[in-house]
Coordinates of C-alpha atoms and ligand atoms in Angstrom, one line a residue:
M1 CA -8.4 -13.0 18.5
K2 CA -8.6 -9.8 16.8
K3 CA -6.6 -9.9 13.9
D4 CA -5.3 -6.8 12.3
F5 CA -3.6 -5.7 8.8
I6 CA -0.5 -4.1 9.8
N7 CA 2.3 -5.5 8.1
F8 CA 1.7 -7.4 5.1
Y9 CA 2.6 -10.7 6.0
E10 CA -0.1 -11.0 8.5
L11 CA -2.1 -12.5 6.3
S12 CA -1.0 -15.5 4.9
K13 CA -0.6 -16.6 1.3
E14 CA -4.2 -18.7 1.0
E15 CA -6.1 -15.9 3.1
L16 CA -4.4 -12.9 0.6
L17 CA -5.9 -15.2 -2.4
E18 CA -9.0 -15.5 -1.1
I19 CA -9.2 -11.7 -0.2
L20 CA -8.3 -10.6 -4.0
E21 CA -10.8 -13.3 -5.0
L22 CA -13.4 -11.6 -3.3
A23 CA -12.3 -8.1 -3.8
E24 CA -13.2 -9.2 -7.9
K25 CA -16.5 -10.1 -8.0
L26 CA -17.6 -7.7 -5.8
K27 CA -15.7 -5.4 -7.7
K28 CA -18.3 -7.1 -10.7
G29 CA -21.1 -7.3 -8.1
E30 CA -21.2 -10.6 -7.9
T31 CA -22.1 -10.1 -4.6
S32 CA -22.3 -7.8 -1.1
V33 CA -21.0 -7.8 1.8
N34 CA -22.6 -6.3 4.9
T35 CA -19.9 -7.3 7.8
L36 CA -19.8 -4.1 9.6
K37 CA -23.5 -3.6 10.1
G38 CA -23.4 -1.5 13.9
K39 CA -19.9 -1.1 13.1
S40 CA -18.2 2.3 13.8
I41 CA -15.1 2.9 12.4
G42 CA -12.4 5.1 13.2
L43 CA -9.9 6.5 10.8
I44 CA -7.2 9.0 11.7
F45 CA -5.1 11.0 9.5
M46 CA -2.0 12.5 11.1
K47 CA -1.0 12.8 7.2
P48 CA -3.0 14.3 3.3
S49 CA -4.9 11.0 1.9
T50 CA -7.3 11.8 -1.1
R51 CA -8.3 8.1 -2.3
T52 CA -7.3 5.9 0.8
R53 CA -9.4 8.4 2.8
L54 CA -12.3 8.1 0.2
S55 CA -12.6 4.7 -0.6
F56 CA -12.5 3.6 3.1
E57 CA -15.1 5.9 3.8
V58 CA -17.2 4.8 1.0
G59 CA -16.3 1.3 1.7
V60 CA -17.4 1.6 5.7
Y61 CA -20.8 3.3 4.7
Q62 CA -21.6 0.8 1.9
M63 CA -20.4 -2.3 3.5
G64 CA -23.6 -1.0 6.5
G65 CA -20.7 0.3 8.7
Q66 CA -20.2 4.5 10.4
P67 CA -16.9 6.1 9.2
V68 CA -15.4 8.4 11.8
Y69 CA -13.1 10.3 9.9
I70 CA -9.9 12.0 12.8
T71 CA -7.1 14.5 11.3
G72 CA -4.0 14.4 13.4
S73 CA -4.5 17.7 14.8
S74 CA -8.3 17.4 16.1
T75 CA -7.2 14.9 19.1
Q76 CA -6.0 14.9 22.2
L77 CA -3.0 12.9 20.3
S78 CA -2.2 16.9 19.1
R79 CA -1.4 17.9 22.5
G80 CA 0.4 14.6 23.4
E81 CA -1.8 12.6 25.1
D82 CA 0.3 8.9 24.6
I83 CA -1.1 5.9 22.4
K84 CA -1.8 3.1 25.1
D85 CA -4.0 5.7 26.2
T86 CA -5.4 6.3 23.6
G87 CA -6.1 3.4 21.9
R88 CA -7.7 2.3 25.3
V89 CA -10.5 5.2 24.9
M90 CA -11.3 4.3 21.4
A91 CA -11.9 0.7 22.2
R92 CA -14.6 1.9 24.7
Y93 CA -16.6 4.3 21.4
L94 CA -15.3 2.1 17.8
D95 CA -15.2 -1.2 16.4
G96 CA -12.5 -1.0 14.1
L97 CA -9.8 1.5 13.5
V98 CA -8.1 2.4 10.3
I99 CA -4.5 5.2 10.4
R100 CA -2.0 6.7 8.1
T101 CA 0.7 8.0 10.4
Y102 CA 4.3 8.2 10.2
S103 CA 5.9 6.3 12.9
H104 CA 4.9 2.2 12.1
Q105 CA 6.2 1.4 15.7
E106 CA 3.3 3.4 17.4
V107 CA 0.9 1.7 14.7
E108 CA 2.1 -1.5 16.3
E109 CA 1.5 0.0 19.7
L110 CA -2.0 0.8 18.6
A111 CA -2.6 -2.5 18.1
K112 CA -1.9 -3.5 21.3
Y113 CA -4.2 -1.2 23.3
F114 CA -6.8 -1.3 20.9
D115 CA -8.2 -4.6 21.4
K116 CA -10.5 -4.9 18.0
P117 CA -8.8 -5.0 14.3
V118 CA -6.0 -2.4 13.5
I119 CA -5.4 -1.3 9.8
N120 CA -2.7 0.5 8.3
A121 CA -3.4 3.2 6.3
L122 CA -0.3 3.8 5.5
T123 CA 3.1 4.3 7.3
D124 CA 6.9 6.2 6.1
Y125 CA 7.5 2.5 6.5
L126 CA 4.7 0.1 5.1
H127 CA 2.0 1.2 2.7
P128 CA 0.0 -2.5 3.1
C129 CA -3.7 -1.5 1.3
Q130 CA -2.0 -0.2 -1.3
I131 CA -0.1 -3.6 -2.4
L132 CA -3.7 -5.0 -2.2
A133 CA -5.0 -3.1 -4.6
D134 CA -2.4 -3.3 -6.5
L135 CA -2.1 -7.0 -6.6
Q136 CA -6.7 -7.2 -8.3
T137 CA -5.4 -5.0 -10.6
V138 CA -2.0 -7.3 -11.7
K139 CA -4.5 -10.3 -12.1
E140 CA -7.2 -8.4 -13.3
R141 CA -4.5 -7.7 -16.0
K142 CA -1.7 -10.6 -16.2
G143 CA -5.1 -13.6 -14.4
K144 CA -1.6 -13.8 -12.1
I145 CA 0.5 -13.2 -9.0
E146 CA 2.6 -16.0 -8.7
N147 CA 6.0 -16.4 -11.4
I148 CA 6.0 -12.4 -12.2
K149 CA 8.0 -10.2 -11.8
V150 CA 7.4 -6.9 -10.4
T151 CA 10.2 -4.1 -10.5
F152 CA 10.0 -0.5 -7.9
V153 CA 12.5 1.9 -9.9
G154 CA 12.5 5.3 -7.6
D155 CA 12.8 6.2 -4.0
G156 CA 13.4 3.1 -1.6
N157 CA 9.6 3.7 0.1
N158 CA 6.9 2.4 2.1
V159 CA 5.7 1.0 -1.4
A160 CA 8.8 -0.4 -2.4
N161 CA 9.5 -2.2 1.3
T162 CA 5.8 -2.9 0.8
W163 CA 6.0 -5.1 -2.4
L164 CA 9.3 -6.5 -0.7
I165 CA 7.5 -8.5 1.5
A166 CA 4.5 -9.0 -0.9
G167 CA 6.2 -10.7 -3.0
G168 CA 8.6 -12.9 -1.0
L169 CA 4.4 -13.5 1.0
V170 CA 3.3 -14.4 -2.4
G171 CA 6.5 -16.2 -4.6
F172 CA 6.5 -13.4 -7.4
D173 CA 10.1 -11.3 -8.0
V174 CA 10.2 -8.4 -7.1
S175 CA 13.5 -6.3 -8.2
V176 CA 13.8 -2.4 -6.7
A177 CA 15.9 0.5 -8.0
T178 CA 17.1 3.2 -6.7
P179 CA 19.3 6.2 -6.8
A180 CA 22.9 4.9 -4.8
G181 CA 21.7 6.0 -0.9
Y182 CA 18.1 5.9 -1.7
E183 CA 17.6 1.5 -1.2
P184 CA 15.1 0.6 1.0
S185 CA 14.9 -0.7 4.4
G186 CA 16.5 -3.4 6.0
K187 CA 13.6 -4.0 7.5
A188 CA 11.9 -4.9 4.4
V189 CA 14.9 -7.0 2.4
Y190 CA 14.9 -8.7 6.0
Q191 CA 11.9 -9.9 5.9
A192 CA 11.3 -10.3 2.1
L193 CA 13.7 -12.2 1.9
K194 CA 12.6 -15.0 5.5
L195 CA 9.3 -14.9 3.4
A196 CA 11.4 -15.5 -0.3
Q197 CA 12.5 -19.1 1.4
K198 CA 9.3 -20.3 2.0
T199 CA 8.1 -19.2 -1.7
G200 CA 10.9 -19.3 -4.4
A201 CA 10.8 -15.5 -4.8
K202 CA 13.9 -13.2 -5.8
I203 CA 14.4 -10.4 -4.2
E204 CA 17.2 -8.0 -6.1
I205 CA 18.1 -4.3 -4.8
T206 CA 20.3 -2.6 -7.6
N207 CA 21.3 0.9 -8.5
N208 CA 20.5 -0.7 -12.7
P209 CA 16.9 0.3 -14.4
A210 CA 17.9 -0.6 -17.7
E211 CA 19.1 -3.5 -15.9
A212 CA 16.2 -4.1 -13.3
V213 CA 13.5 -3.3 -15.9
K214 CA 14.8 -5.8 -18.5
G215 CA 11.6 -9.5 -17.7
A216 CA 9.4 -7.2 -15.8
D217 CA 5.5 -8.2 -16.1
V218 CA 4.9 -4.5 -14.2
I219 CA 7.1 -1.6 -14.2
Y220 CA 6.1 0.4 -10.5
T221 CA 7.2 4.3 -9.6
D222 CA 6.0 6.4 -6.8
V223 CA 7.4 10.0 -5.4
W224 CA 10.4 10.9 -4.7
V225 CA 10.0 12.9 -1.6
S226 CA 7.2 11.6 0.9
M227 CA 4.9 12.6 3.0
G228 CA 6.9 13.5 6.2
Q229 CA 9.7 14.7 3.8
E230 CA 8.8 17.9 2.1
G231 CA 12.6 19.7 4.0
E232 CA 13.8 16.8 1.6
K233 CA 13.2 18.3 -1.5
E234 CA 17.3 19.0 -2.3
K235 CA 17.2 14.4 -3.4
K236 CA 15.3 15.0 -6.3
K237 CA 18.4 15.4 -8.3
D238 CA 19.8 12.4 -7.3
F239 CA 17.5 10.8 -8.9
E240 CA 18.3 11.6 -13.1
G241 CA 17.9 8.3 -14.4
F242 CA 15.0 7.2 -12.2
T243 CA 12.4 8.2 -14.1
V244 CA 10.0 5.9 -15.9
D245 CA 10.2 7.2 -19.4
R246 CA 9.9 6.0 -22.9
D247 CA 13.5 5.2 -22.5
L248 CA 13.4 3.0 -19.9
L249 CA 10.7 1.2 -21.9
K250 CA 12.7 0.4 -24.2
H251 CA 14.9 -2.1 -21.9
A252 CA 11.7 -3.6 -20.7
P253 CA 9.4 -6.2 -22.1
S254 CA 6.8 -5.1 -24.9
D255 CA 3.3 -6.2 -22.8
V256 CA 5.2 -4.4 -19.5
L257 CA 2.5 -2.3 -17.4
V258 CA 2.8 1.0 -15.7
M259 CA 1.9 1.5 -12.2
H260 CA 1.9 3.8 -9.9
C261 CA -0.5 4.7 -6.7
L262 CA -0.9 8.1 -6.8
P263 CA -0.9 11.3 -6.1
A264 CA 2.1 11.8 -9.6
H265 CA 4.7 13.8 -10.2
K266 CA 4.2 13.6 -14.0
G267 CA 8.1 15.1 -15.3
E268 CA 9.9 13.6 -12.0
E269 CA 9.0 9.5 -11.4
I270 CA 7.2 9.8 -14.5
S271 CA 6.9 11.2 -18.0
E272 CA 3.1 12.5 -18.5
E273 CA 3.7 10.6 -21.5
V274 CA 4.3 7.2 -20.0
F275 CA 2.0 8.1 -17.0
E276 CA -1.3 8.8 -19.5
Q277 CA -0.1 5.3 -22.2
Y278 CA -0.9 3.5 -18.8
A279 CA -3.6 5.7 -17.0
D280 CA -6.5 2.5 -17.7
V281 CA -4.1 0.7 -15.6
I282 CA -3.0 3.6 -13.0
F283 CA -6.8 4.6 -12.3
D284 CA -7.8 0.6 -12.2
E285 CA -5.5 0.4 -9.1
A286 CA -7.5 3.6 -7.3
E287 CA -10.4 2.3 -7.7
N288 CA -9.5 -1.2 -6.3
R289 CA -8.5 0.0 -3.2
L290 CA -12.3 0.1 -2.4
H291 CA -13.3 -3.4 -3.4
A292 CA -9.7 -4.6 -1.9
Q293 CA -11.1 -2.6 0.7
K294 CA -13.7 -4.0 1.0
A295 CA -12.7 -7.4 1.0
L296 CA -10.2 -6.4 3.6
M297 CA -12.5 -5.9 6.3
H298 CA -14.9 -8.0 5.4
Y299 CA -12.0 -10.9 6.6
L300 CA -11.3 -8.4 9.7
F301 CA -14.2 -8.0 11.1
K302 CA -16.2 -11.6 9.6
Ligands
CP401 N1 -2.3 5.9 -3.2 C1 -2.5 6.6 -1.3 O1 -2.4 5.9 -0.7 O2 -3.5 8.2 -2.3 P1 -3.5 8.8 -0.8 O3 -2.6 9.5 -0.4 O4 -5.2 10.0 -1.5 O5 -4.4 8.2 -0.3
NVA402 N1 5.6 7.1 -0.9 C1 3.9 7.5 -0.7 C2 3.2 7.4 -0.9 C3 1.6 8.1 -1.0 C4 0.2 6.9 -1.4 C5 4.4 8.5 0.9 O1 4.0 8.1 1.1 O2 3.9 9.7 0.4

């Protein structure tokens, strides 16, 4: 049966740990993978991207495959051809699909009609490839991803939703602090809690960032206005007090890691000073997109 990576829990905890181990070896140059030799992988991007596009294009090439970059506007999708037919047509040429789009349901539907691996490169609901690379980064820096606390401060968006589900799956505590009205998706909280029944992860949703960062191993943030929400810029005024800055860090342990998926809006969700203080970690996260996704593709296509 084909394997996809659309939600985070398509991987078991064991598979996830195996992928992270391979990612680590790939990064150190201890091994290489040419699992995609002779394979063509379509990369559909209906939203902009710097890191995800580049890391997939380069990663597919390094694994011996051909990346085929497809913009939303350049396909018949933009003229109303449906997902069902698009998936069936693409499966006649391509060996795998990476897709970044708005609707999560559309990606799930595509995976029903495209009978080879489909990877979610970000939807309005989730960003699983990002958190995969972030877990590699946390493991490098903290030596573990279990028994830790990750605090997400900001908008309860796709990245926050994915952290919740990842915490539930792996068994680490996740606290998400947002202004009232910007909490993460109820579905993500439900999925996280369901997974946490098995792993014992604590899942907390709060409107108090100073309390949430207490005891945190990682403080994570992301933009207040995500792609597709550009018309909602007004919402920024509701985020006062939710900037990851020096004042907020006073409430966290001194060895806390500050992470950001990028792109960053400095002066909004993170102060320039804190961003620069943790720039090494933040750019490692960006680099690890390449290694983690190669390990993921090896697992999906081997
Ligand atoms: N973090 C991330 O996914 O970046 P891009 O939008 O540049 O791909
Ligand atoms: N939440 C952001 C993540 C960007 C990588 C967005 O969806 O725009």
